[in-house]
Coordinates of N, CA and C in Angstrom, one line a residue:
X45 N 0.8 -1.2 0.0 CA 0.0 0.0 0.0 C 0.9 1.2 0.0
X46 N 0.2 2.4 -0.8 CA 1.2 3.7 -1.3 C 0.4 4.7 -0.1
X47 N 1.4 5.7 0.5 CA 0.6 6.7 1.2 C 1.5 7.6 0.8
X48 N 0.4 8.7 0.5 CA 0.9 10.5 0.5 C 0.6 11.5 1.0
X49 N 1.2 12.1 1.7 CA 0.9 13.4 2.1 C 0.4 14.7 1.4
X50 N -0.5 15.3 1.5 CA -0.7 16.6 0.3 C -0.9 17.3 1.0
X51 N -0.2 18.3 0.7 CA -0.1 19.4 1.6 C -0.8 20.9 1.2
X52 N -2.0 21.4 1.4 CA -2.5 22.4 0.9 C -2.0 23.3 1.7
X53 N -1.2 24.4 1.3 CA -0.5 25.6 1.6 C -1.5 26.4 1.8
X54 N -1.9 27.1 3.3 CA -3.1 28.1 3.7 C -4.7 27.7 2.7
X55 N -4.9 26.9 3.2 CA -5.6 26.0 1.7 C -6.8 26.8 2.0
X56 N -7.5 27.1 2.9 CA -8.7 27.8 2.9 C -8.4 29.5 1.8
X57 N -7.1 30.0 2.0 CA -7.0 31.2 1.7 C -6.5 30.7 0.0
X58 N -6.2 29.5 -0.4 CA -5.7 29.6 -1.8 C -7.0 28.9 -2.2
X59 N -8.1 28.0 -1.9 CA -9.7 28.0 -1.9 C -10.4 29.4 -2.7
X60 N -10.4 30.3 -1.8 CA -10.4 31.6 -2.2 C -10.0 32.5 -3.3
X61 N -9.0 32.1 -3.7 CA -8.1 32.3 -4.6 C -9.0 31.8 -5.8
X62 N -8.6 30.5 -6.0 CA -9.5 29.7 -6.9 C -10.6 30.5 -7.3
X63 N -11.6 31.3 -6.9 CA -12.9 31.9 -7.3 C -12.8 33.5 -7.5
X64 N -11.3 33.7 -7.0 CA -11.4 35.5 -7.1 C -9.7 35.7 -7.9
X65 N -9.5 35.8 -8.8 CA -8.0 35.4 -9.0 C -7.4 37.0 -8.9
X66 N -8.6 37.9 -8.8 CA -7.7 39.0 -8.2 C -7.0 38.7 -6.8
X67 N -6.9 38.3 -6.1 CA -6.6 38.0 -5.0 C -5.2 37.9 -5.1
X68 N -5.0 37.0 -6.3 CA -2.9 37.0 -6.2 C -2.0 38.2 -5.7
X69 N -1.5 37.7 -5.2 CA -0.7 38.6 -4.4 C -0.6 39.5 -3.4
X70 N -2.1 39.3 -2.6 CA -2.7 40.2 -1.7 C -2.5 39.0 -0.7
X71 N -2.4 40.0 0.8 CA -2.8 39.4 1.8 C -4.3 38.8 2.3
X72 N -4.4 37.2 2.1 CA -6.0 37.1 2.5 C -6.0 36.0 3.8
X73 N -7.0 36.3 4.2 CA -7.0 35.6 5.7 C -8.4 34.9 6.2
X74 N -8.2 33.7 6.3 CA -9.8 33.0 6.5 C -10.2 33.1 8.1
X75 N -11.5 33.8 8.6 CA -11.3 33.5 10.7 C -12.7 32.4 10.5
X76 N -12.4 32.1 11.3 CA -13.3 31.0 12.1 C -14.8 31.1 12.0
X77 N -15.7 30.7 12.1 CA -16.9 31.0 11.7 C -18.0 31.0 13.2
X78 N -17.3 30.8 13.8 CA -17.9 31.0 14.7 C -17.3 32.0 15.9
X79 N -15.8 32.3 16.5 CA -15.0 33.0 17.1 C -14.7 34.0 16.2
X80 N -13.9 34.0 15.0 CA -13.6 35.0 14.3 C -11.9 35.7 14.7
X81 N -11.6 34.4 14.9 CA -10.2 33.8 15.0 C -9.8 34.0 13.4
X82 N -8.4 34.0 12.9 CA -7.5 33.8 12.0 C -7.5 32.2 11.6
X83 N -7.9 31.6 11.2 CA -8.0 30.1 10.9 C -6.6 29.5 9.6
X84 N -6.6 30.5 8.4 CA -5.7 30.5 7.8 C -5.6 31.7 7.0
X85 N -4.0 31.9 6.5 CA -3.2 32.8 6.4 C -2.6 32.6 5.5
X86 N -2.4 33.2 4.0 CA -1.8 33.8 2.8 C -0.2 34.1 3.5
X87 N 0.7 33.6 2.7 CA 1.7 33.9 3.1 C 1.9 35.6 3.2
X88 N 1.4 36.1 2.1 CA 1.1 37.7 2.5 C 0.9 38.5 3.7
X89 N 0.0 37.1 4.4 CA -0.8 38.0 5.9 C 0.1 37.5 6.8
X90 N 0.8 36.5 6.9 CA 2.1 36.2 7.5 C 2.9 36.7 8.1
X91 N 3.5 37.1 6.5 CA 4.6 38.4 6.4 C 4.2 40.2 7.1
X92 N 2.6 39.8 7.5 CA 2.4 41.0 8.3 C 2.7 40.8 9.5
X93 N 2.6 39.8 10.1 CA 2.9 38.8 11.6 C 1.1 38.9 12.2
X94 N 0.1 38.1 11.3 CA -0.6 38.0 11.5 C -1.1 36.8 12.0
X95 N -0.6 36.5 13.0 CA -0.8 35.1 13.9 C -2.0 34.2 13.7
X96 N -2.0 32.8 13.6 CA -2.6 31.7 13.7 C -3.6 32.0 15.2
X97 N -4.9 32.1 14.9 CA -5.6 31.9 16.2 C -5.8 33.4 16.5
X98 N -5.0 34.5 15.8 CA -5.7 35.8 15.9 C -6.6 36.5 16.0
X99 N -7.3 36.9 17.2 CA -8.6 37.3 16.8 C -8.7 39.1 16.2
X100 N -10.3 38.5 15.4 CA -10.1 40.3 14.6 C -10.3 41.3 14.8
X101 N -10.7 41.1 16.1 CA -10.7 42.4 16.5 C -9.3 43.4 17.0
X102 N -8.5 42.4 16.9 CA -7.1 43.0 17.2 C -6.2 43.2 16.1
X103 N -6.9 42.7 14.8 CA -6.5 42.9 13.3 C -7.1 43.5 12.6
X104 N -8.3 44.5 13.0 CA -9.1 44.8 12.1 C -8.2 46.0 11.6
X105 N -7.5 47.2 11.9 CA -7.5 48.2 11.6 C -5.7 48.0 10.5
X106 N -5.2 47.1 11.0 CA -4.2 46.3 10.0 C -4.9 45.9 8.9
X107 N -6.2 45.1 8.9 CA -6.3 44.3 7.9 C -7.0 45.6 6.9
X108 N -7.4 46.5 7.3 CA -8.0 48.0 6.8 C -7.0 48.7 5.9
X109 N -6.0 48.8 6.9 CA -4.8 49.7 6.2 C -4.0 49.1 5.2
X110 N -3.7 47.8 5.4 CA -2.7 46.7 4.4 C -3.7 46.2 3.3
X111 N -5.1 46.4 3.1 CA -6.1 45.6 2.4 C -6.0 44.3 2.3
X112 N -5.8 43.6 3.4 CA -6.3 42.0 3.6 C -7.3 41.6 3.1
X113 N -7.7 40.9 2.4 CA -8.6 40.4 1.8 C -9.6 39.2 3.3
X114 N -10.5 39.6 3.8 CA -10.2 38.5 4.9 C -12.0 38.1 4.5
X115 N -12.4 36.8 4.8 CA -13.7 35.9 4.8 C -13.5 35.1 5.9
X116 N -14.8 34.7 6.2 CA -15.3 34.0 7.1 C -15.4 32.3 6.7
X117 N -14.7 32.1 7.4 CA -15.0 30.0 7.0 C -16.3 29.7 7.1
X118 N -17.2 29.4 5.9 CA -18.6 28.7 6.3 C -18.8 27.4 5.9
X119 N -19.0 27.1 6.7 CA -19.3 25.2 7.7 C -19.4 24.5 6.6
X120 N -20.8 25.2 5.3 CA -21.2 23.7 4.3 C -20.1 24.3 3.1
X121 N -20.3 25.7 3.1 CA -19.4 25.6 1.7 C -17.8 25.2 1.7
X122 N -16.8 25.2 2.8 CA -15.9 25.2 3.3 C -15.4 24.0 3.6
X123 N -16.6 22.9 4.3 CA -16.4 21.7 4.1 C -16.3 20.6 3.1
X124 N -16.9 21.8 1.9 CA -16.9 20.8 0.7 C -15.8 20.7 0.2
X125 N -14.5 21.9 0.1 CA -13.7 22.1 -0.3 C -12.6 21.0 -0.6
X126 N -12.2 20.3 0.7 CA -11.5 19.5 1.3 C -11.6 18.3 0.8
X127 N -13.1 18.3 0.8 CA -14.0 16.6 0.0 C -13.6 16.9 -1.4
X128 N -13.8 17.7 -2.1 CA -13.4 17.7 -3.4 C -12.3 17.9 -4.1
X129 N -11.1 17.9 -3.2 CA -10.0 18.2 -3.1 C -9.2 16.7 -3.2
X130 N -9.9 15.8 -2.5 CA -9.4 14.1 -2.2 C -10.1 13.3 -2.6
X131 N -11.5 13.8 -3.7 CA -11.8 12.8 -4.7 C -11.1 13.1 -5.6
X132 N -10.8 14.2 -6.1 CA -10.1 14.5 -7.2 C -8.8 13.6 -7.5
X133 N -7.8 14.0 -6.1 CA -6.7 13.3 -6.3 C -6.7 11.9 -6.1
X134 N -7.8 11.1 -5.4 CA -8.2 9.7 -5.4 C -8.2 9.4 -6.7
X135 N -9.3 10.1 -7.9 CA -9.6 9.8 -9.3 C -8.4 9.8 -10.4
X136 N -7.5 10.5 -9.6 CA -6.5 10.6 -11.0 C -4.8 9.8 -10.0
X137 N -4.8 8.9 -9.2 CA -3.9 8.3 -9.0 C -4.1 6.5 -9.5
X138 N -3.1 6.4 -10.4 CA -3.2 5.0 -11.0 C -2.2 4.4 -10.8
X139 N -0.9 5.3 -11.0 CA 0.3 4.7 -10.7 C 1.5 5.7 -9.5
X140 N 1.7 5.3 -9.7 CA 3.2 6.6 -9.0 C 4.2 7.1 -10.0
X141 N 4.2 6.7 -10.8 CA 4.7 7.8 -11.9 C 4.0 8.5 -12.3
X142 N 2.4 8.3 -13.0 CA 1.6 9.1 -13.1 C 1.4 10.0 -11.9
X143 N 1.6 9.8 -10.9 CA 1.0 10.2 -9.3 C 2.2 11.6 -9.5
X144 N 3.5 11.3 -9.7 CA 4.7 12.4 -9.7 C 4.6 13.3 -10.7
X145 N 4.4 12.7 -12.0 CA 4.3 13.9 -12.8 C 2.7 14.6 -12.9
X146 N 1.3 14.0 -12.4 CA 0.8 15.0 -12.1 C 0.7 15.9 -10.8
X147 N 1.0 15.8 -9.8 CA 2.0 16.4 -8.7 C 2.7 17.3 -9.6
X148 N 3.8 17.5 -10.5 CA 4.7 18.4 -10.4 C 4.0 19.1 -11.9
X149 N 2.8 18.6 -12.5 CA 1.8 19.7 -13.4 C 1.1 20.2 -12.5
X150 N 0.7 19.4 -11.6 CA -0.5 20.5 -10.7 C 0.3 21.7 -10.0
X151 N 1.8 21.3 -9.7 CA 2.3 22.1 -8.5 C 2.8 23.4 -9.9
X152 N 3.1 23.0 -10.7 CA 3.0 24.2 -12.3 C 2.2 25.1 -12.7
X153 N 0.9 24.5 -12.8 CA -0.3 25.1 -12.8 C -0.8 25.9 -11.4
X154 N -0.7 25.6 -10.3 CA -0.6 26.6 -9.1 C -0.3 27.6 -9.4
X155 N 0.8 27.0 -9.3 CA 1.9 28.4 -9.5 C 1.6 29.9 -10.4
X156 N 0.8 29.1 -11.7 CA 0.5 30.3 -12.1 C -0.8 31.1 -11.9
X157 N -1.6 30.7 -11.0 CA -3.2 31.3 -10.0 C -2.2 32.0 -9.5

């Protein structure tokens, strides 16, 4: 049996991305849906020292001045994300060669969102 790790880099904030492609290169930041915590962070909002678990009321006037792009995680649309994320890669692994080179097209194609 083959196991891989896939690692979605701030995946809620590159989710996001996906549907708004103005977003490249902006700081964007997903909070919690229910606290309103920092849940995930754009390497952008990062690089502001925009902490994991942040709450926003203590970032709001940062995320004002820097234009962070920031949204709220919601529960059904947010959860689907994840699910369609590991059928996908479920459907398209046959081999492990296949497995590497679409890994290093998909990680190509990123790159250019």
């Amino acid at each position: 049996m083959t196991f891989a790790l896939i690692e979605g880099n701030s995946f809620y904030c590159s989710w996001e991305r996906v549907f708004d492609p103005y977003l490249k290169g902006r700081p964007v930041i997903v909070l919690s849906h229910n606290d309103g915590c920092a849940v995930a962070r754009a390497a952008e909002a990062k690089a502001l020292s925009i902490r994991m678990g942040e709450p926003f009321f203590r970032i709001r006037e940062l995320c004002k001045r820097e234009r962070v792009a920031v949204f709220y995680h919601t529960l059904g649309h947010d959860t689907d994300q994840p699910q369609r994320s590991v059928s996908t890669t479920v459907h398209l692994i046959e081999a492990i060669n296949d497995t590497i080179i679409l890994v290093m097209a998909a990680e190509a194609g990123a790159r250019q969102i």
